[in-house]
XYZ file of C-alpha atoms in Angstrom:
376
model
C 63.397 -20.095 8.662
C 63.211 -22.827 6.177
C 62.679 -21.623 2.445
C 59.370 -22.346 1.116
C 59.355 -24.982 -1.637
C 56.489 -24.417 -4.207
C 55.453 -27.227 -6.512
C 55.660 -26.910 -10.200
C 52.322 -25.838 -11.523
C 51.792 -25.605 -15.261
C 51.704 -21.928 -16.068
C 53.398 -19.113 -17.815
C 56.375 -18.983 -15.551
C 56.909 -22.674 -14.601
C 56.724 -23.958 -18.262
C 60.367 -23.022 -19.337
C 61.714 -24.469 -16.063
C 59.730 -27.674 -16.458
C 61.093 -28.110 -20.062
C 64.616 -27.624 -18.843
C 64.271 -30.333 -16.272
C 62.925 -32.669 -18.708
C 65.801 -32.134 -21.143
C 68.226 -32.715 -18.242
C 66.425 -36.009 -17.251
C 66.660 -37.170 -20.888
C 70.292 -36.426 -21.109
C 71.036 -38.292 -17.819
C 69.195 -41.261 -19.131
C 71.067 -41.286 -22.388
C 74.477 -41.010 -20.669
C 73.504 -43.922 -18.372
C 72.355 -46.132 -21.191
C 75.646 -45.362 -23.178
C 77.853 -46.266 -20.249
C 76.379 -49.847 -20.170
C 78.615 -50.636 -23.273
C 81.809 -50.200 -21.279
C 83.848 -53.210 -20.681
C 85.791 -53.650 -17.371
C 89.386 -54.445 -17.769
C 88.985 -58.042 -16.507
C 86.451 -58.431 -19.341
C 88.990 -57.542 -22.016
C 91.614 -59.535 -23.693
C 94.621 -57.421 -24.897
C 95.877 -58.361 -28.344
C 99.544 -57.376 -28.478
C 100.396 -58.809 -31.903
C 98.687 -60.188 -34.902
C 99.577 -62.349 -37.997
C 98.059 -63.045 -41.315
C 99.053 -66.165 -43.367
C 97.726 -68.157 -46.344
C 95.485 -71.006 -45.208
C 95.156 -74.503 -46.762
C 91.380 -74.022 -47.228
C 90.563 -72.468 -50.694
C 87.026 -71.420 -49.475
C 88.787 -69.413 -46.557
C 92.139 -68.380 -47.931
C 93.186 -66.212 -44.951
C 94.555 -67.521 -41.592
C 94.580 -64.886 -38.764
C 96.433 -65.359 -35.481
C 96.066 -63.286 -32.511
C 98.710 -63.105 -29.595
C 96.932 -62.264 -26.378
C 98.848 -61.273 -23.357
C 97.902 -62.978 -20.064
C 98.190 -60.651 -17.126
C 100.244 -61.817 -14.130
C 100.816 -60.175 -10.895
C 104.504 -60.920 -10.669
C 106.543 -60.278 -13.920
C 109.573 -62.530 -14.057
C 112.226 -62.907 -16.840
C 111.419 -65.796 -19.078
C 107.889 -66.371 -17.822
C 105.753 -64.242 -20.002
C 102.373 -65.835 -20.600
C 100.311 -65.580 -23.739
C 97.651 -67.327 -25.742
C 97.627 -67.819 -29.478
C 94.252 -68.013 -31.302
C 93.927 -68.897 -35.038
C 91.072 -69.079 -37.436
C 90.464 -69.106 -41.163
C 88.295 -66.748 -43.242
C 87.608 -65.149 -46.542
C 88.399 -61.754 -44.988
C 90.390 -60.767 -41.895
C 87.266 -59.288 -40.368
C 85.489 -62.695 -40.778
C 88.316 -64.517 -39.152
C 88.429 -62.208 -36.191
C 84.727 -62.516 -35.668
C 85.115 -66.256 -35.610
C 87.895 -65.883 -33.054
C 85.591 -64.080 -30.812
C 83.795 -67.392 -30.236
C 87.026 -68.973 -28.899
C 87.568 -66.391 -26.067
C 85.447 -65.501 -23.124
C 86.458 -61.700 -23.247
C 86.259 -58.993 -25.729
C 89.223 -58.361 -27.843
C 91.089 -55.058 -27.225
C 93.285 -53.993 -30.085
C 94.547 -50.730 -28.530
C 97.831 -52.377 -27.450
C 98.504 -54.173 -30.863
C 102.039 -53.128 -31.723
C 103.087 -55.605 -34.301
C 101.553 -56.986 -37.461
C 103.040 -59.963 -39.215
C 102.414 -60.898 -42.867
C 103.458 -64.297 -44.048
C 106.022 -64.240 -46.958
C 103.820 -66.600 -49.006
C 100.723 -64.340 -48.442
C 102.723 -61.199 -49.534
C 103.812 -62.808 -52.759
C 100.279 -63.877 -53.623
C 97.965 -61.141 -52.328
C 98.121 -57.304 -52.772
C 99.400 -55.572 -49.793
C 96.551 -53.072 -49.896
C 94.027 -55.734 -49.469
C 95.923 -57.350 -46.551
C 96.340 -53.997 -44.712
C 92.813 -52.647 -45.413
C 91.219 -54.056 -42.233
C 94.177 -52.654 -40.077
C 93.873 -49.216 -41.638
C 90.055 -49.109 -41.062
C 90.201 -50.348 -37.337
C 90.326 -47.098 -35.370
C 91.704 -48.911 -32.276
C 94.812 -50.041 -34.058
C 97.457 -47.355 -33.808
C 99.308 -46.003 -36.848
C 102.563 -46.423 -35.138
C 102.059 -50.359 -35.057
C 105.115 -52.169 -36.599
C 104.646 -54.076 -39.777
C 106.961 -56.944 -40.798
C 107.204 -59.991 -43.097
C 107.475 -63.407 -41.399
C 109.086 -66.637 -42.476
C 108.251 -69.528 -42.454
C 104.871 -68.087 -41.352
C 103.361 -65.408 -39.266
C 102.074 -67.820 -36.711
C 105.527 -69.267 -36.265
C 106.989 -65.818 -35.663
C 104.324 -65.087 -33.006
C 105.159 -68.243 -31.085
C 108.786 -67.066 -30.583
C 109.496 -66.335 -26.879
C 113.116 -65.789 -25.993
C 114.290 -66.987 -22.637
C 114.944 -63.353 -21.417
C 111.557 -61.910 -22.457
C 109.374 -60.439 -19.637
C 106.376 -59.412 -21.765
C 104.894 -61.218 -24.744
C 106.618 -60.212 -28.054
C 108.605 -57.454 -26.249
C 111.794 -58.622 -27.695
C 110.500 -58.185 -31.321
C 109.063 -54.784 -30.360
C 112.412 -53.427 -29.234
C 114.291 -55.041 -32.042
C 111.943 -53.686 -34.908
C 111.467 -50.129 -33.484
C 115.079 -49.443 -32.763
C 114.637 -48.799 -29.130
C 116.836 -51.852 -28.355
C 119.373 -53.172 -30.840
C 120.871 -50.789 -33.437
C 121.584 -53.449 -36.055
C 122.169 -51.973 -39.545
C 120.339 -55.003 -40.972
C 117.000 -54.095 -39.506
C 114.541 -51.996 -41.425
C 111.928 -50.012 -39.417
C 108.482 -49.991 -40.905
C 105.329 -48.375 -39.218
C 101.814 -48.908 -40.380
C 101.311 -45.159 -41.261
C 104.441 -45.027 -43.364
C 103.680 -48.326 -45.146
C 100.268 -47.010 -46.105
C 101.779 -43.752 -47.304
C 104.208 -45.532 -49.480
C 101.333 -47.691 -50.892
C 99.406 -44.589 -52.147
C 102.268 -42.184 -52.904
C 103.425 -42.342 -56.467
C 107.143 -42.794 -56.806
C 107.626 -44.378 -53.382
C 107.271 -48.054 -52.555
C 107.012 -49.994 -49.319
C 109.792 -51.798 -47.680
C 109.373 -54.354 -44.789
C 111.747 -56.255 -42.494
C 111.833 -59.975 -42.739
C 111.701 -61.808 -39.440
C 112.737 -65.470 -39.522
C 111.577 -67.735 -36.630
C 114.426 -70.012 -35.578
C 112.415 -72.376 -33.331
C 110.433 -71.115 -30.434
C 113.222 -69.390 -28.556
C 115.029 -67.255 -31.066
C 114.542 -65.023 -34.310
C 116.701 -63.559 -36.931
C 116.266 -60.203 -38.653
C 118.771 -59.417 -41.311
C 116.848 -59.250 -44.625
C 114.145 -56.986 -46.033
C 111.299 -57.385 -48.586
C 110.525 -54.782 -51.322
C 107.116 -54.183 -52.731
C 105.619 -52.392 -55.718
C 102.175 -50.968 -55.299
C 100.868 -54.462 -55.286
C 102.899 -57.429 -54.083
C 106.226 -58.516 -52.741
C 108.762 -58.406 -55.701
C 112.284 -58.749 -54.132
C 113.900 -59.975 -50.957
C 117.280 -58.477 -50.332
C 120.370 -60.317 -48.773
C 121.696 -59.165 -45.522
C 124.511 -57.116 -47.237
C 122.001 -55.487 -49.612
C 119.741 -54.662 -46.715
C 122.461 -53.069 -44.787
C 123.509 -50.892 -47.753
C 119.904 -49.925 -48.598
C 119.463 -48.830 -44.963
C 122.502 -46.690 -45.297
C 121.296 -45.131 -48.491
C 117.911 -44.329 -46.923
C 119.611 -42.678 -43.947
C 118.408 -45.278 -41.327
C 121.898 -46.399 -40.289
C 125.395 -45.189 -40.360
C 126.916 -48.409 -39.008
C 128.321 -49.928 -42.235
C 131.416 -52.144 -42.534
C 133.660 -53.629 -45.279
C 135.536 -56.823 -45.123
C 138.355 -57.492 -47.707
C 139.246 -61.021 -48.102
C 142.670 -60.441 -49.892
C 144.232 -58.466 -47.095
C 141.808 -59.622 -44.429
C 140.932 -56.085 -43.395
C 137.922 -54.996 -41.476
C 136.735 -51.398 -41.863
C 134.170 -49.888 -39.479
C 132.660 -46.438 -40.313
C 132.287 -43.842 -37.637
C 128.439 -43.467 -37.051
C 128.827 -39.736 -36.445
C 130.733 -39.102 -39.692
C 128.850 -41.188 -42.378
C 126.304 -39.707 -44.633
C 124.835 -40.073 -48.072
C 123.000 -37.698 -50.468
C 120.766 -38.595 -53.421
C 119.905 -36.192 -56.252
C 117.943 -36.798 -59.361
C 119.172 -34.545 -62.222
C 118.263 -34.052 -65.879
C 120.838 -34.684 -68.462
C 119.269 -33.845 -71.686
C 116.427 -36.370 -72.378
C 117.665 -38.794 -69.649
C 117.551 -38.689 -65.854
C 120.415 -39.353 -63.831
C 120.843 -40.294 -60.150
C 123.849 -38.775 -58.439
C 124.887 -40.552 -55.277
C 127.370 -38.932 -52.902
C 128.794 -41.115 -50.166
C 130.901 -39.682 -47.384
C 132.635 -42.082 -44.779
C 134.961 -41.512 -42.090
C 136.127 -44.601 -40.191
C 138.855 -46.594 -38.657
C 140.278 -50.070 -39.149
C 139.102 -52.091 -36.163
C 141.135 -55.271 -36.984
C 143.374 -56.626 -39.651
C 145.640 -59.612 -39.958
C 148.224 -58.535 -42.371
C 150.466 -55.379 -42.449
C 150.937 -55.304 -46.224
C 148.275 -52.699 -47.360
C 148.936 -48.928 -46.677
C 146.159 -46.537 -45.978
C 145.964 -45.041 -49.412
C 145.535 -48.562 -50.897
C 142.809 -49.338 -48.314
C 141.061 -46.060 -49.173
C 141.029 -46.892 -52.874
C 139.655 -50.411 -52.300
C 136.810 -48.970 -50.094
C 136.061 -46.514 -52.717
C 135.817 -49.115 -55.420
C 133.588 -51.349 -52.952
C 131.164 -48.465 -52.336
C 130.611 -47.921 -56.031
C 130.176 -51.582 -56.740
C 127.677 -51.977 -53.775
C 125.652 -48.860 -54.764
C 125.480 -49.595 -58.480
C 124.699 -53.316 -57.919
C 121.924 -52.540 -55.489
C 120.417 -49.894 -57.773
C 120.424 -52.346 -60.824
C 118.522 -54.789 -58.710
C 115.958 -52.200 -57.860
C 115.587 -51.293 -61.558
C 115.054 -54.871 -62.623
C 112.459 -55.499 -59.948
C 110.687 -52.239 -60.671
C 110.595 -51.116 -57.047
C 111.530 -47.656 -55.672
C 112.015 -47.863 -51.737
C 114.363 -44.773 -51.999
C 111.553 -42.523 -53.500
C 113.541 -41.537 -56.555
C 110.294 -41.147 -58.619
C 108.878 -38.840 -55.935
C 112.129 -36.859 -56.001
C 112.037 -36.397 -59.713
C 108.311 -35.400 -59.586
C 109.016 -32.816 -56.909
C 111.444 -31.132 -59.397
C 109.177 -31.438 -62.393
C 111.498 -33.969 -63.927
C 108.953 -36.880 -64.033
C 107.393 -36.804 -67.517
C 104.274 -38.809 -66.919
C 104.228 -41.632 -64.318
C 106.603 -41.206 -61.348
C 106.521 -45.045 -61.102
C 108.409 -45.455 -64.253
C 111.349 -43.269 -63.133
C 113.394 -45.981 -61.487
C 113.473 -48.033 -64.619
C 114.968 -45.251 -66.818
C 117.678 -43.771 -64.444
C 121.335 -43.611 -65.058
C 123.696 -43.710 -62.076
C 126.737 -41.698 -60.904
C 128.313 -42.586 -57.633
C 130.799 -40.142 -56.039
C 132.752 -41.010 -52.863
C 134.780 -39.310 -50.158
C 136.558 -41.727 -47.927
C 138.873 -41.067 -45.074
C 140.464 -44.050 -43.192
C 142.660 -43.879 -39.967
C 144.275 -46.239 -37.494
C 142.953 -46.538 -33.969
C 144.658 -46.600 -30.572
C 148.434 -46.837 -30.113
C 149.050 -49.278 -32.903
C 152.077 -48.343 -35.078
C 152.024 -49.391 -38.715
């Protein structure tokens, strides 16, 4: 027998059931209305990288460039397709809104992995103001890479190496360390840059990407900031040594012109230790450097291993003290020495002022050995 279906008649028993059905109908309508805002994948343009430069228009001082990946069915080496869109604005948000009128699809920033800041803009505008829009955008990931660009962010975004399969993939793998392990490349993520901007006694450091035409790039220098602007650009040798002191690399080398010696440190046996100590009324930074390495190549047989070891020890002390003096003069603290002092209760007042008042002591432990079956 078929069950008997009774109509809902307003009454004492059917009233709760009727109210429940009305609530369910309202929820279903709300969910259906909210789903109308969803964009299909073919209606979205994926922004893989962004750049911010100074513009030539005083009324709109910022120039924003978006690098949009163009999907292809067959990915081939050297045939990556992308679109660059640029617009000027008083704010980054205004420029992005202007760019929306140049593209038929909605911008999707969930795949934005790289943020370029032009060197000219970094010297003229506070870094906090430049990164404010990126911090507030919930669709931009905190692990996005941040870098300086020269001559401009737009020029760096145009770089497309011949072997590249995906837009800006070569820059991604170089800057995040998943590809090359160059000691000259500094790794800077958005979340860490923001932390350094707001943490007393710790300042931001960004890699500097130089565009060499449209087919190549060079990354071997870095830019140091205080809590506001770009204050110092390091040479390749200084960048390498700063990365070593920060613990980002162990691949350091030494070249001595007099004896034409080349020293390569073993990456598994190279380390550094930084300690801020109180000596009366002054603070002293003690740097311990330990290196074990081999002589990969040399052109003369005159120098013995003890003499080579002494030369390397002197070079380590010179490099370290010279770099620390430059940081003091510029008033930047990428090593977090002020934060270290504050953690031990040694920073009397402002941790930002610790870097300017430090004395230095460099202690070394160097071991050099020959390689292979070469007899000396």
